Tab-separated table of N, CA and C in Angstrom:
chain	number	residue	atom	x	y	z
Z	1	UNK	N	6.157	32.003	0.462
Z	1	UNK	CA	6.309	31.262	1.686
Z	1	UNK	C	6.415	29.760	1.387
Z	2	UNK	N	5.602	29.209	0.578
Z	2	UNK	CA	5.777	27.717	0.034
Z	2	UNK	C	6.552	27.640	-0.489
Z	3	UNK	N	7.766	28.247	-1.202
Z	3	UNK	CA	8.451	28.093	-2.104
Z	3	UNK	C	9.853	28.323	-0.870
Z	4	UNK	N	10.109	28.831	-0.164
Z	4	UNK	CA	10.970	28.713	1.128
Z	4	UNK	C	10.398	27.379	1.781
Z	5	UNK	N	9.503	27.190	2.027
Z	5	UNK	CA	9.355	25.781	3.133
Z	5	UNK	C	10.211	24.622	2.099
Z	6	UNK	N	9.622	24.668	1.225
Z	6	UNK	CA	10.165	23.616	0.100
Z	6	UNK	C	11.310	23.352	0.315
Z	7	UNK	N	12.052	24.255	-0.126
Z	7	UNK	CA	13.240	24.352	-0.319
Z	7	UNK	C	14.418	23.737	1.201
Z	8	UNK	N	13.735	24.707	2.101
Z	8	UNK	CA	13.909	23.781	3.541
Z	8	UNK	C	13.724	22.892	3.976
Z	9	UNK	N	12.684	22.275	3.275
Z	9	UNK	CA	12.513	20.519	3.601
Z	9	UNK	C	13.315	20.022	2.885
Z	10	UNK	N	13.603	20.595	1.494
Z	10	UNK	CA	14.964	19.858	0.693
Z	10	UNK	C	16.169	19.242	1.595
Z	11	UNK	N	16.621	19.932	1.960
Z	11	UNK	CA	17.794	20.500	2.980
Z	11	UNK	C	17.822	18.580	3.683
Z	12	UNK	N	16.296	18.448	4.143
Z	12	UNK	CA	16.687	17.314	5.396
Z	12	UNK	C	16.196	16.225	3.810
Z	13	UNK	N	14.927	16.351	2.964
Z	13	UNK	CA	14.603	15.638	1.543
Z	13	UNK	C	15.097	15.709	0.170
Z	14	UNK	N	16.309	15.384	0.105
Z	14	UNK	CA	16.600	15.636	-1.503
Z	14	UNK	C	15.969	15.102	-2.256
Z	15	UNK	N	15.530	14.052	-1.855
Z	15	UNK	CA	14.487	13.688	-3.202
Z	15	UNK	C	13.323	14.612	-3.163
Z	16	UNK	N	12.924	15.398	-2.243
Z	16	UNK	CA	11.646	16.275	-2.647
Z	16	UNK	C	11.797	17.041	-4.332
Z	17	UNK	N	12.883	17.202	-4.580
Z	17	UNK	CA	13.284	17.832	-5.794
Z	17	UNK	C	12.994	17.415	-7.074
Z	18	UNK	N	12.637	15.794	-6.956
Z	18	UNK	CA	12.309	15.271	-8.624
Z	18	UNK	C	10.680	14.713	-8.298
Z	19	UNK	N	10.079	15.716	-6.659
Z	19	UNK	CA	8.576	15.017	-6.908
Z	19	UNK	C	7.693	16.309	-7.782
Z	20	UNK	N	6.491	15.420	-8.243
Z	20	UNK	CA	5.635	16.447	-8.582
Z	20	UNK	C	4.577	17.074	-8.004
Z	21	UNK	N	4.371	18.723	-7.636
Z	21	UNK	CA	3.720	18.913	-6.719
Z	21	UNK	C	1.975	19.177	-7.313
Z	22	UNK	N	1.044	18.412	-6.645
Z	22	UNK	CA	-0.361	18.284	-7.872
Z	22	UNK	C	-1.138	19.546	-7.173
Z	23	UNK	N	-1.287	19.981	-6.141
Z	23	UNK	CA	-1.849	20.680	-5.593
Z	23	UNK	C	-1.349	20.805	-3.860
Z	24	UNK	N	-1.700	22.595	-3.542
Z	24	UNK	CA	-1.100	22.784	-2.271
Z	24	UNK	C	-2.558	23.666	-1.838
Z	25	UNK	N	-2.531	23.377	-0.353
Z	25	UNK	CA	-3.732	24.044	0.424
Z	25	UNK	C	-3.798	24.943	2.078
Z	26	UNK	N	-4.086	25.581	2.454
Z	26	UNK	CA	-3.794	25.800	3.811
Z	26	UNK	C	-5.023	26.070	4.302
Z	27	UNK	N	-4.973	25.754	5.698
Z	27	UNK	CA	-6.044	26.412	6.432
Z	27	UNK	C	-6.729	25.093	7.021
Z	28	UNK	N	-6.367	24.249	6.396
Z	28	UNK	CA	-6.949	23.058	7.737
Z	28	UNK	C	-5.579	22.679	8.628
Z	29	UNK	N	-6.612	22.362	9.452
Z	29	UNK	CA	-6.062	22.111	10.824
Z	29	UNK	C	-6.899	21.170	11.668
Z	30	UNK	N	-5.764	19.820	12.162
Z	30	UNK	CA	-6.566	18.605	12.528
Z	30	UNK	C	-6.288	18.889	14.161
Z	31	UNK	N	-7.948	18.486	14.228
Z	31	UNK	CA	-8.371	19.130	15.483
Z	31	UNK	C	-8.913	17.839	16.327
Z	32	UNK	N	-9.257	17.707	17.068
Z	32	UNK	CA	-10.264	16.123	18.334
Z	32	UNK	C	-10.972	17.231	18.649
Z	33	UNK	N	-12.863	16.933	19.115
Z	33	UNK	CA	-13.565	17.350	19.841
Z	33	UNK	C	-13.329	17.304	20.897
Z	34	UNK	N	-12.363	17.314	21.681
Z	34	UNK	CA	-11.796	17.131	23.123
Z	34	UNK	C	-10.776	18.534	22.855
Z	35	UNK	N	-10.367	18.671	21.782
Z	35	UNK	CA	-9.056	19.911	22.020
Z	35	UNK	C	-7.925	19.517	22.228
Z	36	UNK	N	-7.513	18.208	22.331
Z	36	UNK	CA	-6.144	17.497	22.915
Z	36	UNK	C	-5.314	16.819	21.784
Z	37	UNK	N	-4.375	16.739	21.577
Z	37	UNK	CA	-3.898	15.623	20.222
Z	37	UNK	C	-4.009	14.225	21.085
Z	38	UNK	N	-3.959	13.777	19.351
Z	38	UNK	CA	-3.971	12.187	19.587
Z	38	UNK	C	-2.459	11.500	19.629
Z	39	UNK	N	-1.518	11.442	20.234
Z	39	UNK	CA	-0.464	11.010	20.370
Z	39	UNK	C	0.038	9.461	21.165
Z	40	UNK	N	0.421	8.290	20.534
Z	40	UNK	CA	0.641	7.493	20.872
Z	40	UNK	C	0.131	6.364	19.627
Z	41	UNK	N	0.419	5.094	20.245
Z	41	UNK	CA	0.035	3.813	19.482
Z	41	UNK	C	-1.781	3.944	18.934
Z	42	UNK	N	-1.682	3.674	17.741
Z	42	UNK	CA	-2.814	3.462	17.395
Z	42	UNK	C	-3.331	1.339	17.516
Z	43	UNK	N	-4.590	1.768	17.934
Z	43	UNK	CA	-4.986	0.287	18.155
Z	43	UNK	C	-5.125	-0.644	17.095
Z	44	UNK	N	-5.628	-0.148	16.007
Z	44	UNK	CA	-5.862	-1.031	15.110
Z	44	UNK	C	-4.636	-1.697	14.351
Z	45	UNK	N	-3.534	-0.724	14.486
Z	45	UNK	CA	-2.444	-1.262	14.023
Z	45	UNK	C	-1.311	-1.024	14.711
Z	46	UNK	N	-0.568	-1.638	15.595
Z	46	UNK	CA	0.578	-1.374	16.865
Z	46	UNK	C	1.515	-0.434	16.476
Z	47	UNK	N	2.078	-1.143	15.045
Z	47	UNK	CA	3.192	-0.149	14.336
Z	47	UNK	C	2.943	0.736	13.928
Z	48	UNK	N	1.844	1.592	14.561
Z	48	UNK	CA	1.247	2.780	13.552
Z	48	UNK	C	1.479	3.634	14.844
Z	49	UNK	N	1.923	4.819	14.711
Z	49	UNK	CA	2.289	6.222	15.725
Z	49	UNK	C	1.458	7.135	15.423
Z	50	UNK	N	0.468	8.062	16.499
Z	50	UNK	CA	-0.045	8.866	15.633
Z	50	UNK	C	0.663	10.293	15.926
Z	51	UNK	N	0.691	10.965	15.680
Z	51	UNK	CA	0.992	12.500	16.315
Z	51	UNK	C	0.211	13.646	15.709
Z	52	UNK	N	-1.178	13.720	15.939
Z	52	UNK	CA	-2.049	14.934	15.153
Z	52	UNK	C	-2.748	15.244	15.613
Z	53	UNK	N	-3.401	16.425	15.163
Z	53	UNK	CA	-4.557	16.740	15.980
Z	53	UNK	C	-3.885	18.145	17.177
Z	54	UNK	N	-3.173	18.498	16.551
Z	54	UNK	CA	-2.949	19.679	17.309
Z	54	UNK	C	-3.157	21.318	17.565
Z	55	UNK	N	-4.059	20.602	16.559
Z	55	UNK	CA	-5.138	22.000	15.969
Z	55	UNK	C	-3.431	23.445	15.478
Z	56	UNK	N	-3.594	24.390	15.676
Z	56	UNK	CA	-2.424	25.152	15.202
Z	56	UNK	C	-1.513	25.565	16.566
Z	57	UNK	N	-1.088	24.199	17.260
Z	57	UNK	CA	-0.363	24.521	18.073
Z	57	UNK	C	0.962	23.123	17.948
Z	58	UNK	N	1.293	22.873	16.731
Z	58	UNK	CA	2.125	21.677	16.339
Z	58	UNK	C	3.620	21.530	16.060
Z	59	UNK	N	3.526	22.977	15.902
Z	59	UNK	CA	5.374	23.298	16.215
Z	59	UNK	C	5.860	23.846	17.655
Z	60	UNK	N	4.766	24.442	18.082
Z	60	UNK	CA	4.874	24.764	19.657
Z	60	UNK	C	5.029	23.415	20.338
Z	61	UNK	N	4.326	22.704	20.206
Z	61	UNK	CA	4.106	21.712	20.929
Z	61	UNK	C	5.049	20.196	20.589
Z	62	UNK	N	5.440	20.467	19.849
Z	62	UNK	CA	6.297	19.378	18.927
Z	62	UNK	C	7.354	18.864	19.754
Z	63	UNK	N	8.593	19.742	20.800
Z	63	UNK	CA	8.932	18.826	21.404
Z	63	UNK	C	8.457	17.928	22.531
Z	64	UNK	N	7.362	18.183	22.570
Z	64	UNK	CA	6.968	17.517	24.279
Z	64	UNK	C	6.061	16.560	23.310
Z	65	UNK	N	5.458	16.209	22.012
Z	65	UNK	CA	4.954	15.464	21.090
Z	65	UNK	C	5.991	14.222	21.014
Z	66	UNK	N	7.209	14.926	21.002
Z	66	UNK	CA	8.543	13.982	20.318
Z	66	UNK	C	8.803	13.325	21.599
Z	67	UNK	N	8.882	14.126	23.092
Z	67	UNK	CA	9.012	13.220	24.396
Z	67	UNK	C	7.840	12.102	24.353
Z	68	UNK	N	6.829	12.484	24.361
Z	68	UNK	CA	5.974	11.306	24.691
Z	68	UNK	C	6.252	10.077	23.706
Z	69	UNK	N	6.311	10.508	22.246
Z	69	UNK	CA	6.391	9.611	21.482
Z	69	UNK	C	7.885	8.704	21.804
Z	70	UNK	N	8.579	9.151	21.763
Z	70	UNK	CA	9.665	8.653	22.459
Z	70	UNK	C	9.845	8.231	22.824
Z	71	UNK	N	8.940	8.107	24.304
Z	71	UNK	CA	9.037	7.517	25.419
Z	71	UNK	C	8.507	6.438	25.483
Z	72	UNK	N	7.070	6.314	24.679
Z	72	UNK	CA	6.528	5.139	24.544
Z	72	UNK	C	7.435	4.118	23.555
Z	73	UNK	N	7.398	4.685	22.614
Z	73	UNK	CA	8.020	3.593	21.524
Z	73	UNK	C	9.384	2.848	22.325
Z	74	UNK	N	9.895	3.987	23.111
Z	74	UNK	CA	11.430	3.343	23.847
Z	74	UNK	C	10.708	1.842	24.844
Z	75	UNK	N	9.570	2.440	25.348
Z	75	UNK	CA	9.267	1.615	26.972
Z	75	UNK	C	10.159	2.398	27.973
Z	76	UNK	N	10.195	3.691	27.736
Z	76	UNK	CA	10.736	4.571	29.262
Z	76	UNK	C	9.796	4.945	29.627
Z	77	UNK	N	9.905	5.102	30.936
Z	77	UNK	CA	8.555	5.450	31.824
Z	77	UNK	C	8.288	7.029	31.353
Z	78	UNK	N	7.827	7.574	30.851
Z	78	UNK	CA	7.343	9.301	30.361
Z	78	UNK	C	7.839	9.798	31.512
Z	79	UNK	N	8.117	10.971	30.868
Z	79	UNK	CA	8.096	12.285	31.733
Z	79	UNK	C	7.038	13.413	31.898
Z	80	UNK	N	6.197	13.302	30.775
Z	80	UNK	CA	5.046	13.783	30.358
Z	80	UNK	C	3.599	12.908	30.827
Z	81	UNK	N	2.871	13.069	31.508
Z	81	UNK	CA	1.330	11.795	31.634
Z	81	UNK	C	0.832	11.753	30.250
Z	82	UNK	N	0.971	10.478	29.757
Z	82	UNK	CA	0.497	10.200	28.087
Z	82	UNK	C	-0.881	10.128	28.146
Z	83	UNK	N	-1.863	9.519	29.211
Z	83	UNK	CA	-3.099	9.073	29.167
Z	83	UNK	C	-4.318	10.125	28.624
Z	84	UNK	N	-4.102	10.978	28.901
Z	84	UNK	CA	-4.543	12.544	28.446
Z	84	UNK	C	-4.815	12.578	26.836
Z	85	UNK	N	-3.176	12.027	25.987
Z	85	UNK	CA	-3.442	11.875	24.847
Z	85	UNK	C	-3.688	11.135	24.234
Z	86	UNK	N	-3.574	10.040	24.572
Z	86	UNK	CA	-3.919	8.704	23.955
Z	86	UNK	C	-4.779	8.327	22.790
Z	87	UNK	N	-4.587	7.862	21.721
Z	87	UNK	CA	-5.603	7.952	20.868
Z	87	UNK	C	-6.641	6.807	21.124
Z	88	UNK	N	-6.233	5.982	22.101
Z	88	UNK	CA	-7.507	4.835	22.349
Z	88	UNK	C	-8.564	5.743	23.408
Z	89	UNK	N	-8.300	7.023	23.362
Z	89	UNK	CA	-8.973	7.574	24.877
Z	89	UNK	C	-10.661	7.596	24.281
Z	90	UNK	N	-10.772	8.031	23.107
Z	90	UNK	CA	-12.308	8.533	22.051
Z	90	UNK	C	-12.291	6.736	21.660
Z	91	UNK	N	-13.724	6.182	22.003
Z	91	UNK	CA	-13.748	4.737	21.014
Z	91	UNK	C	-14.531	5.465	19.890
Z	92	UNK	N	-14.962	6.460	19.413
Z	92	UNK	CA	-15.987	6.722	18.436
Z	92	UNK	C	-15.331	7.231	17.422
Z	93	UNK	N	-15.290	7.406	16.240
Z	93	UNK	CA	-15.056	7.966	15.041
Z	93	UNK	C	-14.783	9.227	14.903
Z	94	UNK	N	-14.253	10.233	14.467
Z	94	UNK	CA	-15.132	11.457	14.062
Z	94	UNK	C	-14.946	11.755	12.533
Z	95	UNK	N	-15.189	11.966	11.526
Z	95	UNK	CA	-14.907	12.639	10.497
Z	95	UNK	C	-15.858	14.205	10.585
Z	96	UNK	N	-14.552	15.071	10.171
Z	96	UNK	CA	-15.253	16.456	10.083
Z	96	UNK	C	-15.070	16.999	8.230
Z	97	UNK	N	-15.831	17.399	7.537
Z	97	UNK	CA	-15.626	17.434	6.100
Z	97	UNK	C	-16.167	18.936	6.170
């Protein structure tokens, strides 16, 4: 199965082909104690986009990820309510290890 994804990311990354791969893992999945992704401008740094946290619903959810993001970065008014995801919505930290 990794050895097909690869190869398919080639397709859009040709340079994936001369990297070296050090180690591969599965089974995490970035999650918010809220259950919601974090999608939009991050505060600490404007030019920073986040899109994660979608626990294993990130290809399902990916185009309406790509509308919001979209929409903000454009300055079009959404079609989607962003406030929901917002990553300024949590002021607290979380690390989960």
């Amino acid at each position: 199965m990794l050895v097909r994804m690869l190869q398919r990311a080639q397709e859009y990354l040709p340079g994936l082909s001369r990297m070296a791969t050090v180690r591969t893992w599965t089974g995490f999945r970035a999650a918010t104690p809220d259950k919601l992704p974090l999608i939009g401008q991050w505060s600490p740094d404007k030019s920073v986009y986040l899109a994660t946290g979608h626990e294993g619903l990130g290809i399902t959810t990916s185009l309406g990820t790509a509308r919001i993001l979209g929409d903000q970065i454009s300055g079009t008014k959404p079609e989607i309510p962003t406030e929901p995801y917002l990553p300024s919505r949590t002021g607290k930290e979380y690390v989960h290890a």
